[in-house]
CSV table of C-alpha atoms and ligand atoms in Angstrom, one decimal:
chain,number,residue,atom,x,y,z
Z,16,UNK,CA,-50.3,6.8,6.6
Z,17,UNK,CA,-48.9,3.6,8.0
Z,18,UNK,CA,-49.6,0.5,5.9
Z,19,UNK,CA,-49.4,-3.1,7.3
Z,20,UNK,CA,-48.9,-5.9,4.8
Z,21,UNK,CA,-51.2,-8.8,5.8
Z,22,UNK,CA,-51.0,-12.3,4.2
Z,23,UNK,CA,-54.6,-13.7,4.2
Z,24,UNK,CA,-54.8,-17.5,4.0
Z,25,UNK,CA,-58.5,-18.4,4.1
Z,26,UNK,CA,-57.6,-22.1,3.9
Z,27,UNK,CA,-60.4,-24.6,3.9
Z,28,UNK,CA,-64.1,-25.0,4.5
Z,29,UNK,CA,-65.7,-22.1,6.4
Z,30,UNK,CA,-62.3,-20.4,6.5
Z,31,UNK,CA,-63.0,-19.5,2.9
Z,32,UNK,CA,-66.2,-17.8,3.9
Z,33,UNK,CA,-65.0,-16.2,7.0
Z,34,UNK,CA,-61.6,-14.7,6.0
Z,35,UNK,CA,-63.1,-12.1,3.6
Z,36,UNK,CA,-65.7,-11.1,6.2
Z,37,UNK,CA,-62.9,-10.7,8.8
Z,38,UNK,CA,-61.0,-8.5,6.4
Z,39,UNK,CA,-64.1,-6.3,5.9
Z,40,UNK,CA,-64.2,-5.8,9.7
Z,41,UNK,CA,-60.5,-5.0,9.9
Z,42,UNK,CA,-60.8,-2.5,7.0
Z,43,UNK,CA,-63.7,-0.9,8.7
Z,44,UNK,CA,-61.7,-0.5,11.9
Z,45,UNK,CA,-58.7,0.9,10.0
Z,46,UNK,CA,-60.9,3.4,8.2
Z,47,UNK,CA,-62.6,4.5,11.4
Z,48,UNK,CA,-59.2,5.1,13.0
Z,49,UNK,CA,-57.9,6.8,9.9
Z,50,UNK,CA,-54.2,6.5,10.9
Z,51,UNK,CA,-53.3,3.2,9.1
Z,52,UNK,CA,-54.4,0.9,6.3
Z,53,UNK,CA,-54.1,-2.8,5.6
Z,54,UNK,CA,-52.7,-4.1,2.4
Z,55,UNK,CA,-54.1,-7.6,2.3
Z,56,UNK,CA,-52.8,-10.2,-0.1
Z,57,UNK,CA,-54.7,-13.5,-0.4
Z,58,UNK,CA,-53.0,-16.9,-0.8
Z,59,UNK,CA,-55.2,-19.8,-2.0
Z,60,UNK,CA,-53.2,-22.4,0.0
Z,61,UNK,CA,-55.0,-25.4,1.5
Z,62,UNK,CA,-56.7,-28.6,0.5
Z,63,UNK,CA,-57.9,-27.3,-3.0
Z,64,UNK,CA,-54.3,-26.2,-3.6
Z,65,UNK,CA,-53.1,-29.7,-2.6
Z,66,UNK,CA,-55.4,-31.4,-5.1
Z,67,UNK,CA,-53.9,-29.3,-7.9
Z,68,UNK,CA,-50.3,-29.2,-6.8
Z,69,UNK,CA,-49.7,-32.1,-4.4
Z,70,UNK,CA,-48.7,-29.8,-1.6
Z,71,UNK,CA,-50.6,-27.6,0.8
Z,72,UNK,CA,-48.5,-24.5,0.1
Z,73,UNK,CA,-45.6,-23.9,-2.3
Z,74,UNK,CA,-42.1,-24.9,-1.3
Z,75,UNK,CA,-41.0,-21.3,-0.9
Z,76,UNK,CA,-44.3,-20.4,1.0
Z,77,UNK,CA,-42.5,-19.4,4.2
Z,78,UNK,CA,-40.1,-17.1,2.2
Z,79,UNK,CA,-43.1,-15.5,0.6
Z,80,UNK,CA,-44.8,-15.0,4.0
Z,81,UNK,CA,-41.7,-13.6,5.7
Z,82,UNK,CA,-42.2,-10.3,4.0
Z,83,UNK,CA,-45.5,-9.7,5.7
Z,84,UNK,CA,-46.3,-7.9,9.0
Z,85,UNK,CA,-48.8,-10.6,10.0
Z,86,UNK,CA,-50.8,-13.6,8.7
Z,87,UNK,CA,-54.5,-13.8,9.0
Z,88,UNK,CA,-55.6,-17.4,8.8
Z,89,UNK,CA,-59.0,-19.0,8.3
Z,90,UNK,CA,-59.1,-22.8,8.9
Z,91,UNK,CA,-57.4,-25.9,7.7
Z,92,UNK,CA,-58.7,-29.4,6.9
Z,93,UNK,CA,-61.0,-31.0,4.4
Z,94,UNK,CA,-60.8,-34.7,4.9
Z,95,UNK,CA,-62.9,-35.5,1.9
Z,96,UNK,CA,-59.9,-34.2,-0.2
Z,97,UNK,CA,-56.8,-34.6,2.0
Z,98,UNK,CA,-56.1,-36.6,5.1
Z,99,UNK,CA,-56.2,-34.3,8.2
Z,100,UNK,CA,-52.6,-35.1,9.3
Z,101,UNK,CA,-51.3,-34.1,5.8
Z,102,UNK,CA,-53.3,-30.8,5.7
Z,103,UNK,CA,-52.5,-29.8,9.3
Z,104,UNK,CA,-48.8,-30.5,9.1
Z,105,UNK,CA,-48.5,-29.3,5.5
Z,106,UNK,CA,-49.9,-25.8,6.2
Z,107,UNK,CA,-50.7,-24.6,9.7
Z,108,UNK,CA,-48.0,-26.4,11.6
Z,109,UNK,CA,-45.4,-25.6,8.9
Z,110,UNK,CA,-46.1,-21.9,9.6
Z,111,UNK,CA,-46.3,-22.1,13.4
Z,112,UNK,CA,-43.0,-24.1,13.6
Z,113,UNK,CA,-41.3,-22.3,10.6
Z,114,UNK,CA,-41.9,-18.9,12.1
Z,115,UNK,CA,-41.2,-20.1,15.7
Z,116,UNK,CA,-44.6,-18.9,16.9
Z,117,UNK,CA,-44.0,-20.6,20.2
Z,118,UNK,CA,-46.8,-18.9,22.1
Z,119,UNK,CA,-50.5,-19.5,21.3
Z,120,UNK,CA,-52.8,-17.2,23.2
Z,121,UNK,CA,-56.3,-18.4,23.5
Z,122,UNK,CA,-58.6,-16.1,25.6
Z,123,UNK,CA,-61.9,-17.3,26.9
Z,124,UNK,CA,-64.4,-14.8,28.1
Z,125,UNK,CA,-68.2,-14.9,28.3
Z,126,UNK,CA,-69.7,-12.1,26.2
Z,127,UNK,CA,-72.8,-10.1,27.1
Z,128,UNK,CA,-75.9,-11.6,25.7
Z,129,UNK,CA,-74.3,-15.0,25.2
Z,130,UNK,CA,-75.7,-17.9,27.3
Z,131,UNK,CA,-73.1,-20.2,28.8
Z,132,UNK,CA,-74.3,-23.9,28.9
Z,133,UNK,CA,-73.1,-23.7,32.6
Z,134,UNK,CA,-75.7,-22.9,35.2
Z,135,UNK,CA,-75.5,-19.6,37.1
Z,136,UNK,CA,-72.6,-18.2,35.0
Z,137,UNK,CA,-72.9,-14.5,33.8
Z,138,UNK,CA,-70.7,-12.3,31.7
Z,139,UNK,CA,-67.6,-11.4,33.7
Z,140,UNK,CA,-67.6,-14.8,35.4
Z,141,UNK,CA,-65.5,-16.4,32.8
Z,142,UNK,CA,-62.4,-14.4,31.8
Z,143,UNK,CA,-59.2,-16.4,31.4
Z,144,UNK,CA,-56.4,-16.9,28.9
Z,145,UNK,CA,-54.7,-20.2,28.0
Z,146,UNK,CA,-51.1,-19.9,26.9
Z,147,UNK,CA,-50.4,-22.9,24.7
Z,148,UNK,CA,-46.9,-24.1,23.9
Z,149,UNK,CA,-47.1,-24.0,20.2
Z,150,UNK,CA,-43.9,-25.5,18.6
Z,151,UNK,CA,-43.1,-28.8,20.3
Z,152,UNK,CA,-44.6,-31.2,22.8
Z,153,UNK,CA,-47.0,-33.7,21.4
Z,154,UNK,CA,-47.2,-31.9,18.0
Z,155,UNK,CA,-43.4,-32.1,17.3
Z,156,UNK,CA,-44.0,-34.6,14.5
Z,157,UNK,CA,-41.2,-36.8,15.8
Z,158,UNK,CA,-41.9,-40.5,15.1
Z,159,UNK,CA,-42.7,-42.9,12.4
Z,160,UNK,CA,-43.9,-46.4,11.4
Z,161,UNK,CA,-41.9,-49.5,11.5
Z,162,UNK,CA,-42.8,-52.8,9.7
Z,163,UNK,CA,-45.5,-51.1,7.6
Z,164,UNK,CA,-48.3,-53.5,6.5
Z,165,UNK,CA,-46.9,-56.4,8.6
Z,166,UNK,CA,-48.5,-57.9,11.7
Z,167,UNK,CA,-45.6,-56.4,13.6
Z,168,UNK,CA,-46.4,-52.9,12.4
Z,169,UNK,CA,-45.5,-50.3,15.0
Z,170,UNK,CA,-46.3,-46.6,15.2
Z,171,UNK,CA,-44.3,-44.1,17.4
Z,172,UNK,CA,-45.1,-40.5,18.2
Z,173,UNK,CA,-42.5,-38.9,20.4
Z,174,UNK,CA,-43.3,-35.8,22.5
Z,175,UNK,CA,-40.5,-33.3,22.4
Z,176,UNK,CA,-39.8,-31.0,25.4
Z,177,UNK,CA,-36.7,-28.9,25.4
Z,178,UNK,CA,-35.5,-26.8,28.3
Z,179,UNK,CA,-35.4,-23.7,26.1
Z,180,UNK,CA,-38.9,-24.4,24.6
Z,181,UNK,CA,-40.6,-25.1,27.9
Z,182,UNK,CA,-38.8,-22.2,29.7
Z,183,UNK,CA,-39.7,-19.5,27.2
Z,184,UNK,CA,-43.5,-20.3,27.1
Z,185,UNK,CA,-43.7,-20.6,30.9
Z,186,UNK,CA,-41.9,-17.3,31.3
Z,187,UNK,CA,-44.3,-15.7,28.8
Z,188,UNK,CA,-47.2,-17.1,30.9
Z,189,UNK,CA,-45.7,-15.7,34.1
Z,190,UNK,CA,-45.3,-12.2,32.5
Z,191,UNK,CA,-48.9,-12.3,31.3
Z,192,UNK,CA,-50.2,-13.4,34.7
Z,193,UNK,CA,-48.1,-10.6,36.4
Z,194,UNK,CA,-49.8,-8.1,34.0
Z,195,UNK,CA,-53.3,-9.1,35.0
Z,196,UNK,CA,-55.1,-7.9,38.2
Z,197,UNK,CA,-55.6,-11.4,39.8
Z,198,UNK,CA,-52.0,-12.6,39.0
Z,199,UNK,CA,-52.9,-16.3,39.0
Z,200,UNK,CA,-51.1,-18.9,37.0
Z,201,UNK,CA,-52.0,-22.6,36.7
Z,202,UNK,CA,-49.6,-25.0,35.0
Z,203,UNK,CA,-51.3,-28.1,33.4
Z,204,UNK,CA,-49.6,-31.4,32.9
Z,205,UNK,CA,-50.1,-35.1,33.4
Z,206,UNK,CA,-46.8,-35.6,35.2
Z,207,UNK,CA,-48.0,-38.4,37.4
Z,208,UNK,CA,-48.3,-40.5,34.2
Z,209,UNK,CA,-45.8,-38.9,31.9
Z,210,UNK,CA,-42.8,-39.2,34.2
Z,211,UNK,CA,-40.0,-38.0,31.9
Z,212,UNK,CA,-41.3,-35.1,29.9
Z,213,UNK,CA,-43.9,-33.5,32.2
Z,214,UNK,CA,-42.0,-33.9,35.4
Z,215,UNK,CA,-39.3,-31.9,33.5
Z,216,UNK,CA,-42.0,-29.3,32.7
Z,217,UNK,CA,-43.0,-29.2,36.4
Z,218,UNK,CA,-39.4,-28.7,37.5
Z,219,UNK,CA,-38.9,-25.8,35.0
Z,220,UNK,CA,-42.2,-24.3,36.2
Z,221,UNK,CA,-41.0,-24.3,39.8
Z,222,UNK,CA,-37.6,-22.8,38.9
Z,223,UNK,CA,-39.2,-19.9,37.0
Z,224,UNK,CA,-41.8,-19.4,39.7
Z,225,UNK,CA,-39.0,-18.2,42.0
Z,226,UNK,CA,-38.6,-15.1,39.8
Z,227,UNK,CA,-42.3,-14.2,40.1
Z,228,UNK,CA,-43.1,-14.2,43.9
Z,229,UNK,CA,-46.1,-11.9,43.1
Z,230,UNK,CA,-47.8,-14.5,41.0
Z,231,UNK,CA,-49.8,-17.2,42.8
Z,232,UNK,CA,-49.2,-20.5,41.1
Z,233,UNK,CA,-50.6,-24.0,41.1
Z,234,UNK,CA,-50.0,-27.2,39.3
Z,235,UNK,CA,-53.0,-29.1,38.0
Z,236,UNK,CA,-53.3,-32.4,36.2
Z,237,UNK,CA,-55.1,-32.1,32.8
Z,238,UNK,CA,-58.0,-34.3,33.8
Z,239,UNK,CA,-58.7,-32.3,36.9
Z,240,UNK,CA,-58.3,-29.1,34.9
Z,241,UNK,CA,-60.8,-30.3,32.3
Z,242,UNK,CA,-63.4,-30.8,35.1
Z,243,UNK,CA,-62.5,-27.4,36.6
Z,244,UNK,CA,-63.1,-25.6,33.3
Z,245,UNK,CA,-66.7,-26.8,33.6
Z,246,UNK,CA,-67.2,-26.7,37.4
Z,247,UNK,CA,-65.2,-23.6,38.5
Z,248,UNK,CA,-64.2,-21.5,35.5
Z,249,UNK,CA,-64.2,-18.3,37.7
Z,250,UNK,CA,-61.1,-19.7,39.5
Z,251,UNK,CA,-59.0,-19.4,36.3
Z,252,UNK,CA,-56.9,-16.5,35.3
Z,253,UNK,CA,-53.9,-17.6,33.2
Z,254,UNK,CA,-53.4,-21.3,32.3
Z,255,UNK,CA,-50.2,-22.6,30.7
Z,256,UNK,CA,-50.1,-26.0,29.1
Z,257,UNK,CA,-48.4,-28.1,26.4
Z,258,UNK,CA,-49.5,-28.1,22.8
Z,259,UNK,CA,-52.0,-30.9,22.8
Z,260,UNK,CA,-53.5,-30.4,26.3
Z,261,UNK,CA,-54.0,-26.7,25.7
Z,262,UNK,CA,-55.7,-27.4,22.3
Z,263,UNK,CA,-58.2,-29.7,24.0
Z,264,UNK,CA,-58.8,-27.4,27.0
Z,265,UNK,CA,-59.5,-24.4,24.7
Z,266,UNK,CA,-62.3,-26.3,23.0
Z,267,UNK,CA,-63.9,-26.6,26.4
Z,268,UNK,CA,-63.1,-22.9,26.8
Z,269,UNK,CA,-65.1,-22.2,23.6
Z,270,UNK,CA,-67.9,-24.4,24.7
Z,271,UNK,CA,-68.4,-22.9,28.1
Z,272,UNK,CA,-68.4,-19.4,26.7
Z,273,UNK,CA,-71.3,-20.2,24.4
Z,274,UNK,CA,-69.7,-21.3,21.1
Z,275,UNK,CA,-66.5,-22.2,19.5
Z,276,UNK,CA,-67.5,-19.7,16.8
Z,277,UNK,CA,-66.5,-17.0,19.2
Z,278,UNK,CA,-63.0,-18.2,20.2
Z,279,UNK,CA,-60.0,-16.3,18.9
Z,280,UNK,CA,-56.4,-17.1,18.9
Z,281,UNK,CA,-52.9,-15.7,18.2
Z,282,UNK,CA,-49.8,-17.7,17.3
Z,283,UNK,CA,-47.1,-15.4,18.4
Z,284,UNK,CA,-43.4,-15.1,17.9
Z,285,UNK,CA,-42.8,-12.6,20.8
Z,286,UNK,CA,-39.4,-11.5,19.6
Z,287,UNK,CA,-41.0,-10.5,16.3
Z,288,UNK,CA,-38.3,-12.2,14.3
Z,289,UNK,CA,-41.1,-13.6,12.0
Z,290,UNK,CA,-44.7,-12.7,11.3
Z,291,UNK,CA,-47.2,-13.9,13.8
Z,292,UNK,CA,-50.4,-15.6,12.8
Z,293,UNK,CA,-54.0,-15.0,13.9
Z,294,UNK,CA,-56.8,-17.5,13.5
Z,295,UNK,CA,-60.1,-18.6,15.0
Z,296,UNK,CA,-59.8,-21.6,17.3
Z,297,UNK,CA,-62.4,-23.5,15.4
Z,298,UNK,CA,-61.6,-25.6,12.3
Z,299,UNK,CA,-63.0,-25.7,8.8
Z,300,UNK,CA,-66.4,-27.2,9.8
Z,301,UNK,CA,-67.1,-29.1,6.6
Z,302,UNK,CA,-70.6,-29.9,7.9
Z,303,UNK,CA,-71.7,-26.3,7.6
Z,304,UNK,CA,-69.4,-25.1,4.8
Z,305,UNK,CA,-71.3,-23.6,1.9
Z,306,UNK,CA,-74.4,-22.7,3.9
Z,307,UNK,CA,-73.2,-19.2,4.8
Z,308,UNK,CA,-74.0,-19.6,8.4
Z,309,UNK,CA,-70.6,-19.9,10.1
Z,310,UNK,CA,-70.1,-17.4,12.9
Z,311,UNK,CA,-67.7,-14.6,11.8
Z,312,UNK,CA,-67.0,-13.4,15.3
Z,313,UNK,CA,-64.0,-15.6,16.1
Z,314,UNK,CA,-62.4,-14.5,12.8
Z,315,UNK,CA,-63.1,-10.9,13.7
Z,316,UNK,CA,-61.9,-11.3,17.2
Z,317,UNK,CA,-58.7,-12.9,15.9
Z,318,UNK,CA,-58.3,-9.9,13.7
Z,319,UNK,CA,-58.6,-7.7,16.8
Z,320,UNK,CA,-55.8,-9.7,18.4
Z,321,UNK,CA,-53.7,-9.1,15.2
Z,322,UNK,CA,-54.3,-5.3,15.3
Z,323,UNK,CA,-53.5,-5.2,19.0
Z,324,UNK,CA,-50.2,-7.1,18.4
Z,325,UNK,CA,-49.4,-4.7,15.6
Z,326,UNK,CA,-49.8,-1.8,18.0
Z,327,UNK,CA,-53.2,-0.6,16.7
Z,328,UNK,CA,-54.9,-0.8,20.1
Z,329,UNK,CA,-57.7,1.6,19.3
Z,330,UNK,CA,-58.7,-0.3,16.2
Z,331,UNK,CA,-58.6,-3.6,18.1
Z,332,UNK,CA,-60.8,-2.1,20.8
Z,333,UNK,CA,-63.3,-0.9,18.2
Z,334,UNK,CA,-63.7,-4.5,16.9
Z,335,UNK,CA,-63.9,-6.0,20.4
Z,336,UNK,CA,-66.5,-3.4,21.4
Z,337,UNK,CA,-68.5,-4.0,18.2
Z,338,UNK,CA,-68.5,-7.8,19.0
Z,339,UNK,CA,-69.8,-7.1,22.5
Z,340,UNK,CA,-72.4,-4.8,21.2
Z,341,UNK,CA,-73.7,-7.3,18.6
Z,342,UNK,CA,-73.9,-10.1,21.1
Z,343,UNK,CA,-75.5,-7.9,23.7
Z,344,UNK,CA,-78.2,-6.8,21.2
Z,345,UNK,CA,-78.8,-10.4,20.3
Z,346,UNK,CA,-80.5,-9.5,17.0
Z,347,UNK,CA,-78.0,-10.6,14.5
Z,348,UNK,CA,-76.5,-13.9,15.6
Z,349,UNK,CA,-75.7,-17.0,13.7
Z,350,UNK,CA,-77.3,-20.4,14.4
Z,351,UNK,CA,-74.5,-21.6,16.8
Z,352,UNK,CA,-75.7,-18.8,19.1
Z,353,UNK,CA,-79.4,-19.6,18.6
Z,354,UNK,CA,-80.0,-16.9,15.9
Z,355,UNK,CA,-80.9,-17.1,12.2
Z,356,UNK,CA,-78.5,-14.6,10.8
Z,357,UNK,CA,-76.0,-15.4,8.0
Z,358,UNK,CA,-72.3,-15.0,8.2
Z,359,UNK,CA,-72.5,-11.8,6.1
Z,360,UNK,CA,-75.4,-10.3,8.0
Z,361,UNK,CA,-73.5,-10.8,11.3
Z,362,UNK,CA,-70.3,-9.3,9.7
Z,363,UNK,CA,-72.5,-6.4,8.5
Z,364,UNK,CA,-73.8,-5.8,12.0
Z,365,UNK,CA,-70.2,-5.7,13.3
Z,366,UNK,CA,-69.2,-3.2,10.7
Z,367,UNK,CA,-72.2,-1.0,11.4
Z,368,UNK,CA,-71.2,-0.9,15.0
Z,369,UNK,CA,-67.5,-0.1,14.1
Z,370,UNK,CA,-68.6,2.7,11.7
Z,371,UNK,CA,-71.0,4.1,14.4
Z,372,UNK,CA,-68.4,4.1,17.2
N,20,GGG,N1,-58.4,-22.1,12.6
N,20,GGG,C1,-57.9,-23.2,13.2
N,20,GGG,C2,-57.9,-24.5,12.5
N,20,GGG,O1,-58.0,-24.6,11.3
N,20,GGG,N2,-57.7,-25.5,13.2
N,20,GGG,C3,-57.6,-26.9,12.7
N,20,GGG,C4,-57.0,-27.7,13.7
N,20,GGG,O2,-57.3,-28.9,13.9
N,20,GGG,N3,-56.0,-27.2,14.4
N,20,GGG,C5,-55.3,-28.0,15.4
N,20,GGG,C6,-54.5,-27.1,16.2
N,20,GGG,O3,-54.8,-25.9,16.3
N,20,GGG,O4,-53.7,-27.6,16.9
């Protein structure tokens, strides 16, 4: 039987509650398929680890992770213990950049039984994927402070856009758009204002578009796209954007599809030179941590993306079908979806559906 080695990093806050529930759903799908198993190893890296060791993960953490087939990640950030920039750069971004996970896939689709806050929108009306550039742009970490503590103090944060980095993620987005029935691709920038980096992005987008005459393209400014996510989500199919813009837009994607607690993501190294990492879009939610009410669906859906990436399409489909079945039934939903179920009760409901499939 095929065994996949999975590094599980629950991280912080609700990530610690959700990761084990996600693993239960993954194990149920593997058992139902019967053709593979998951060997999950847990790593206690995150803000608690930082308090003990002064670092979010060990110095050889990437070497340790390299031996795994994939990484299943919960959430990062617990500002009461560690400043958010230290935790994000010290763990999540270290893995994304260190393993060249340059594509972040963030699908948004409205599930059956889930009410969108938008009027007149039904399941099927929202079904798009955001392709986020995941290793450079506004998150490159290039910059610094000058004259610290002086009246002259200055802070610089430099966006980094390389031809290779922009080309590869745009090409990935074109391939994805080509594989979908509607073949639409929108590129999002703010190139009227950011006249060096994002005009560069636009030029590369137009160059690559010539190789994909079958894909219908458009260029949209990020402010207009934010409004369009709310006003005309049906018009979207594949959206490609830089690191920061795509992060912001996908929170809107979560909101219009009913809850950020449903939104999954995959940080991918398409060449498979390194393990890819799968995590919910939401963060550590310190406000609800410890209450046992965080929604496990985004974690489970991220696990389905992981199984799909590993080639276990049937197991991935089992989890996705179980999610749709649980939301459609509407009986076991966490408070973010208007229900009163706990994290564990919702995960149990998913597993029941997987076992019964
Ligand atoms: N599971 C996702 C997570 O922990 N997110 C925290 C966060 O702020 N991430 C920023 C990002 O994805 O760029």
